[in-house]
XYZ file of C-alpha atoms in Angstrom:
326
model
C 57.386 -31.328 98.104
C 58.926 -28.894 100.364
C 56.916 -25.648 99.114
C 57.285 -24.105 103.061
C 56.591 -25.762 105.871
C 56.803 -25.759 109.937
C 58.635 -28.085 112.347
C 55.695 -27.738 114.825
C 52.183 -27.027 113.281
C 50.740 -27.057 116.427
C 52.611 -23.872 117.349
C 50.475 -21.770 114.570
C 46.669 -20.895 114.637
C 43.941 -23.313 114.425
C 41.176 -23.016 112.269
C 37.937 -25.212 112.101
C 34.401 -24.827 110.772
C 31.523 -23.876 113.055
C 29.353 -26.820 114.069
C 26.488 -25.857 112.628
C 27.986 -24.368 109.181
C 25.750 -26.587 106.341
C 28.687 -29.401 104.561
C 28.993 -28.770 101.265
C 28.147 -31.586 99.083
C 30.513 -32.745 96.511
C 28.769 -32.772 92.986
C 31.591 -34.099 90.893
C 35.303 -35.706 90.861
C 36.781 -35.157 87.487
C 40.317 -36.836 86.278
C 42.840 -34.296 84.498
C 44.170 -35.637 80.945
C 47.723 -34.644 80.723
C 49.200 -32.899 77.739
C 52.523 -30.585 77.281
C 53.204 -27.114 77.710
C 55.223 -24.264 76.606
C 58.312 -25.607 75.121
C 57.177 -29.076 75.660
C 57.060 -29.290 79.887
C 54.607 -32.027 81.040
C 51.165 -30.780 82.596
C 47.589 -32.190 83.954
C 45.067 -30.088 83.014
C 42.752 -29.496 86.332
C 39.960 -28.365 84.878
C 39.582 -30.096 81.768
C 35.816 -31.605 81.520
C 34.273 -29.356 83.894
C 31.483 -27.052 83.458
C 32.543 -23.159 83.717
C 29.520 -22.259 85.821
C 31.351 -24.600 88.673
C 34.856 -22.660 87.800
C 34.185 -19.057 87.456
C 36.360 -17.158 88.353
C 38.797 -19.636 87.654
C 39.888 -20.487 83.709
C 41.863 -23.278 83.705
C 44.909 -24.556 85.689
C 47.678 -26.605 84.981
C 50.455 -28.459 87.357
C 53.160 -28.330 85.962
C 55.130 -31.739 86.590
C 56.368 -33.394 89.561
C 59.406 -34.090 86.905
C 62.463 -34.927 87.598
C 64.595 -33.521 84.490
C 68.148 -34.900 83.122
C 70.835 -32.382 82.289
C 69.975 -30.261 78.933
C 65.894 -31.060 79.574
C 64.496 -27.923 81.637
C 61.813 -26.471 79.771
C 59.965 -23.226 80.066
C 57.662 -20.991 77.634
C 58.858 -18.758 74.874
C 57.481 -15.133 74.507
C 53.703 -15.044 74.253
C 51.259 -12.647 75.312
C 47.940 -12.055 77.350
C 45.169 -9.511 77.907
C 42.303 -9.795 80.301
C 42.774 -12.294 83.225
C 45.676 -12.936 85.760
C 48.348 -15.954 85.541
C 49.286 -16.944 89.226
C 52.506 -19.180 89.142
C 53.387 -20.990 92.289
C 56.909 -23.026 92.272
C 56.292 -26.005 94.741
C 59.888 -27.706 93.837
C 62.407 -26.072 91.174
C 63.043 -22.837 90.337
C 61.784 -20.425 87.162
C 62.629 -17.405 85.924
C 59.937 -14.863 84.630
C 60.071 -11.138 82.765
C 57.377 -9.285 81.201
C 57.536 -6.612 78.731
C 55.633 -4.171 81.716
C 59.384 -4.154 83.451
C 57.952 -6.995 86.054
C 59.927 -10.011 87.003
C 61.847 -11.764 89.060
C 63.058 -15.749 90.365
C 60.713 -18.100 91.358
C 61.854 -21.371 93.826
C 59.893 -23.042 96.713
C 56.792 -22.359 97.970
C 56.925 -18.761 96.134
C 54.454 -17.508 94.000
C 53.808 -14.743 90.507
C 51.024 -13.052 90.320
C 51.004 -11.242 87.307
C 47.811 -9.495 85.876
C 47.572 -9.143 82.296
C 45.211 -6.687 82.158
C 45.137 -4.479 79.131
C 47.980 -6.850 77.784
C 52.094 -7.711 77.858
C 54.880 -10.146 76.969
C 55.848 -12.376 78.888
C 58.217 -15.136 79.480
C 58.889 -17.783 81.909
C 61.744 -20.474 81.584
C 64.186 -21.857 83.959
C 67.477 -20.297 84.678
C 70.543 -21.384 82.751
C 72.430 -23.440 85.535
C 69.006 -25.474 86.048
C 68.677 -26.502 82.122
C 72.618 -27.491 82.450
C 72.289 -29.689 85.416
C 68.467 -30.524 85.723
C 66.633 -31.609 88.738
C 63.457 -31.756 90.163
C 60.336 -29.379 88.861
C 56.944 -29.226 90.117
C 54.192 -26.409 90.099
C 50.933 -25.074 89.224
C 50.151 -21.989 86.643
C 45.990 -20.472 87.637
C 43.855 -18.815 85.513
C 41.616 -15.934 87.089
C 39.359 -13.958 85.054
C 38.897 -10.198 85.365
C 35.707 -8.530 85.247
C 34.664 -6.566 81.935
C 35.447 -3.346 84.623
C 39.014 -4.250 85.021
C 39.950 -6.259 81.977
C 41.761 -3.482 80.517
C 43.201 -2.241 83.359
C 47.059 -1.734 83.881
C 49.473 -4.856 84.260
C 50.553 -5.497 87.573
C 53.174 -7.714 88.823
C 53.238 -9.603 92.397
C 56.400 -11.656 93.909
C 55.224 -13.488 96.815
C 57.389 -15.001 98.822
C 57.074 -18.364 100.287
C 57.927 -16.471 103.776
C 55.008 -14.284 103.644
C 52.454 -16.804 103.102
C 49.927 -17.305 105.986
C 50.188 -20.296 107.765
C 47.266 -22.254 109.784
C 46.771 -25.387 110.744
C 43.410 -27.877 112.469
C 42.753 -28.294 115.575
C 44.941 -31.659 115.902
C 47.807 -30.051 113.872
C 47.385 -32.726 111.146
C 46.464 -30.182 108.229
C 49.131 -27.939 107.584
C 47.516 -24.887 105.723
C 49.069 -22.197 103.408
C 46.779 -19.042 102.921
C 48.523 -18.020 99.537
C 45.455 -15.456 98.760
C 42.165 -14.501 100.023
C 40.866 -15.377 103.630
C 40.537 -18.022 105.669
C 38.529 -17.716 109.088
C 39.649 -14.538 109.783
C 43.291 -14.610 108.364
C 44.689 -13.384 105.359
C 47.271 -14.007 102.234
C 49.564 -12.198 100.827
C 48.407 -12.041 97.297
C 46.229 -9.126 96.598
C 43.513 -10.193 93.909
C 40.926 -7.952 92.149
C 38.769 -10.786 92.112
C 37.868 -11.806 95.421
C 39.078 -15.478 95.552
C 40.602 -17.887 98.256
C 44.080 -19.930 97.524
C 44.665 -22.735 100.036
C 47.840 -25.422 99.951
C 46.734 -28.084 102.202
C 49.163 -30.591 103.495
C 47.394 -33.638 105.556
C 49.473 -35.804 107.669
C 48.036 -39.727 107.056
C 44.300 -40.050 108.558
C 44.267 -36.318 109.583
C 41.118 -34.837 108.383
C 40.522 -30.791 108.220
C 36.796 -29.288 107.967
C 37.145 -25.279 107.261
C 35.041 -22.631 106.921
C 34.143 -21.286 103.623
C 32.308 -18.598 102.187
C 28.809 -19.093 101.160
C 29.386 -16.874 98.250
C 32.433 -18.482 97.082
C 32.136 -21.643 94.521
C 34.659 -24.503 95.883
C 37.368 -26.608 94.736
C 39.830 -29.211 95.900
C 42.645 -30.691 93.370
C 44.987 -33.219 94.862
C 48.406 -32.943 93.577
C 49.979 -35.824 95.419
C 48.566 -38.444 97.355
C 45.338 -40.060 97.841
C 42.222 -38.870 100.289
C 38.482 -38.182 100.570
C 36.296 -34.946 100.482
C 32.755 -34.011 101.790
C 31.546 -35.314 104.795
C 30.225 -38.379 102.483
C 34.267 -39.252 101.941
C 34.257 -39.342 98.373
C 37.392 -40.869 96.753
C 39.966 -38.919 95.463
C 43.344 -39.397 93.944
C 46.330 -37.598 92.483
C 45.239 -35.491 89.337
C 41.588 -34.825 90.322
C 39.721 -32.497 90.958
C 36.412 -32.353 93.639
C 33.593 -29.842 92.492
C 31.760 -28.365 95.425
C 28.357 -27.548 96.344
C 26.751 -25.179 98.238
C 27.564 -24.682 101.860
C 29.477 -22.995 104.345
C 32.336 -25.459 104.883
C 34.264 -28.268 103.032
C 36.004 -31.216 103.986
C 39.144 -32.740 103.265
C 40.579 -36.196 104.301
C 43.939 -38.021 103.419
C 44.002 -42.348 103.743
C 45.509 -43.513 106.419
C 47.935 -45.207 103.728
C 50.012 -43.231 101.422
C 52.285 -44.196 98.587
C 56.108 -44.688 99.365
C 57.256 -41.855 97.364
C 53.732 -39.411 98.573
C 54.074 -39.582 102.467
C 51.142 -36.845 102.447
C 47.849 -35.562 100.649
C 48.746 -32.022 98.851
C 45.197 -30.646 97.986
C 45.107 -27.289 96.428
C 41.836 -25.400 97.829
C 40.467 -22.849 95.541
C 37.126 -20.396 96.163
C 36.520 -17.453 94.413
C 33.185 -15.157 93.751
C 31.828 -15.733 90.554
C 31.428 -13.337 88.324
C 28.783 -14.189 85.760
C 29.488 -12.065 83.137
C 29.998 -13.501 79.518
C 33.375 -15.103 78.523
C 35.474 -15.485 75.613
C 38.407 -17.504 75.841
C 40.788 -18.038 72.648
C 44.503 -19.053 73.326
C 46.308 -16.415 75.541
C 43.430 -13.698 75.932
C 40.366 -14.225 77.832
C 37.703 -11.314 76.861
C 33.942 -10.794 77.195
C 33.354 -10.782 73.537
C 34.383 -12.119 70.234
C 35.116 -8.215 69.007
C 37.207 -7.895 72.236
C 39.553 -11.328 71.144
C 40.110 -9.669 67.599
C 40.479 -6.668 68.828
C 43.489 -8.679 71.220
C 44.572 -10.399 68.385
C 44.923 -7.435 66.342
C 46.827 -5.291 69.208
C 49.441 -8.107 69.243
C 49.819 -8.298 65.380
C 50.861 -4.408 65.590
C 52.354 -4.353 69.044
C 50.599 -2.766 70.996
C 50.538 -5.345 73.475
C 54.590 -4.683 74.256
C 58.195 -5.563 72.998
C 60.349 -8.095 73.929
C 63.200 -6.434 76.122
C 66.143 -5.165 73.887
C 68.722 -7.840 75.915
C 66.226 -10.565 74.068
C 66.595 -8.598 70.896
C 69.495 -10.702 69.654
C 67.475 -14.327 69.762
C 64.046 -13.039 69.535
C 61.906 -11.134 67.498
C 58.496 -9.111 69.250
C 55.436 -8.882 67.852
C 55.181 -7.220 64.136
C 58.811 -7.630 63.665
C 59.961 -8.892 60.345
């Protein structure tokens, strides 16, 4: 899982949580079912089971793999649309390509991340590049959901390439924890992505037995899916395992633990740390489009249908067909 990572994490800033900043409790671990994707890529849905009040402003998110794909296997998603929300993509091992009908795009490998917001609506496709599907290899990733509020939901699509370079790195105070700031804030230092929903997105790497409290905002909701490895969260040390998810409390810092013993083949605890604010408006969620109400989804549904939502690019014009095309 080489996403990007130091020789020395002692050499980069060290963040902890005040002393007297109130532990956040955890109120739930939740296991993610695991389903397919796209053109038929393996996934674990994070969020499955868990109540949206403890999510907003997250949707849903999926990793994608770890898989390790025979030549001919590589799988991506055809053209499809969305309207309303923002898709952020980050490649931990493999490499995707992605285009959008807006004129965004771009290659995706290693610790690099797309941020794309939908907004009013595009096309868009992601799928791995032609030499990848002829010789396979390993792929591994997560795709976020993050909901707009009614005041932006229609705003312009906007397209982010993050590089894993730019990503702010951190570490704790014993440099066990390595810590990359992909958006948001963390004590005082920011991430690259810029996000119209203020939000916090944290890939934690803990060494065996290290342990990392950090600060986090009282306003933000809080949550901690493990992607590899096993650990604990909250001060209480409350089990958790590859493919769950911890739900947060209240509180102005959270905790995160990896066992002293790891699997052969997991030598650390990957924890993806996620806070945003919420923003309590009402949702409507069908498919691709995430809206505030059911007129707003037909009205989606109906923009597609004619086209308004975009064209798939004329080079794709040979293979495939855009919306309302015969």
């Amino acid at each position: 899982m080489p996403a990007v990572t130091v020789e020395n994490p002692l050499t980069l800033p060290r963040v902890t949580a005040s002393a007297d900043a109130v532990a956040r409790p955890v109120l739930a671990v939740t296991t993610a079912p695991s389903g397919f994707e796209g053109e038929g890529f393996p996934v674990r849905r994070a969020f499955a089971g868990i109540n949206y009040r403890h999510l907003d402003p997250f949707i849903m998110m999926d990793q994608m793999g770890e898989v390790e794909y025979a030549p001919g296997e590589p799988k991506g998603t055809p053209w499809h649309p969305h309207r309303g929300f923002e898709t952020v993509t980050y490649i931990i091992d493999g490499i995707f390509d992605h285009q959008d009908s807006n004129g965004g795009g771009g290659t995706i490998t290693n610790g690099d991340t797309q941020w794309m917001t939908a907004g009013s609506g595009l096309l868009h496709i992601e799928a791995p590049p032609e030499h990848l599907v002829m010789s396979g290899g390993l792929f591994h990733g997560l795709q976020l959901w993050v909901n707009l509020p009614a005041k932006d939901k229609m705003m312009a699509p906007r397209y982010q390439d993050i590089r894993s370079r730019s990503v702010q790195l951190l570490t704790s105070p014993d440099g066990g924890a390595l810590l990359r700031v992909i958006a948001g804030e963390l004590d005082g230092h920011e991430g690259p992505g810029i996000t119209h929903t203020p939000i916090t997105m944290i890939h934690a790497t803990l060494a065996p037995g290290a342990e990392v409290t950090l600060p986090w905002r009282e306003d933000f909701n809080g949550l901690a899916y493990v992607m590899a490895g096993r650990g604990a969260v909250g001060a209480e040390r409350r089990p958790i395992h590859l493919g769950q998810t911890a739900v947060f409390g209240a509180g102005g810092s959270l905790t995160v633990r990896a066992d002293e013993q790891q699997d052969s083949h997991t030598p650390d605890l990957e924890v993806v740390l996620l806070g945003g604010r919420p923003i309590r408006e009402p949702m409507a969620h069908y498919g691709p489009f995430v809206m505030n109400t059911k007129d707003e989804l037909m009205q989606a549904f109906e923009d597609f249908q004619k086209g308004r939502l975009g064209t798939v690019p004329a080079v794709h014009g040979m293979t495939e067909k855009g919306p309302g095309q015969d």
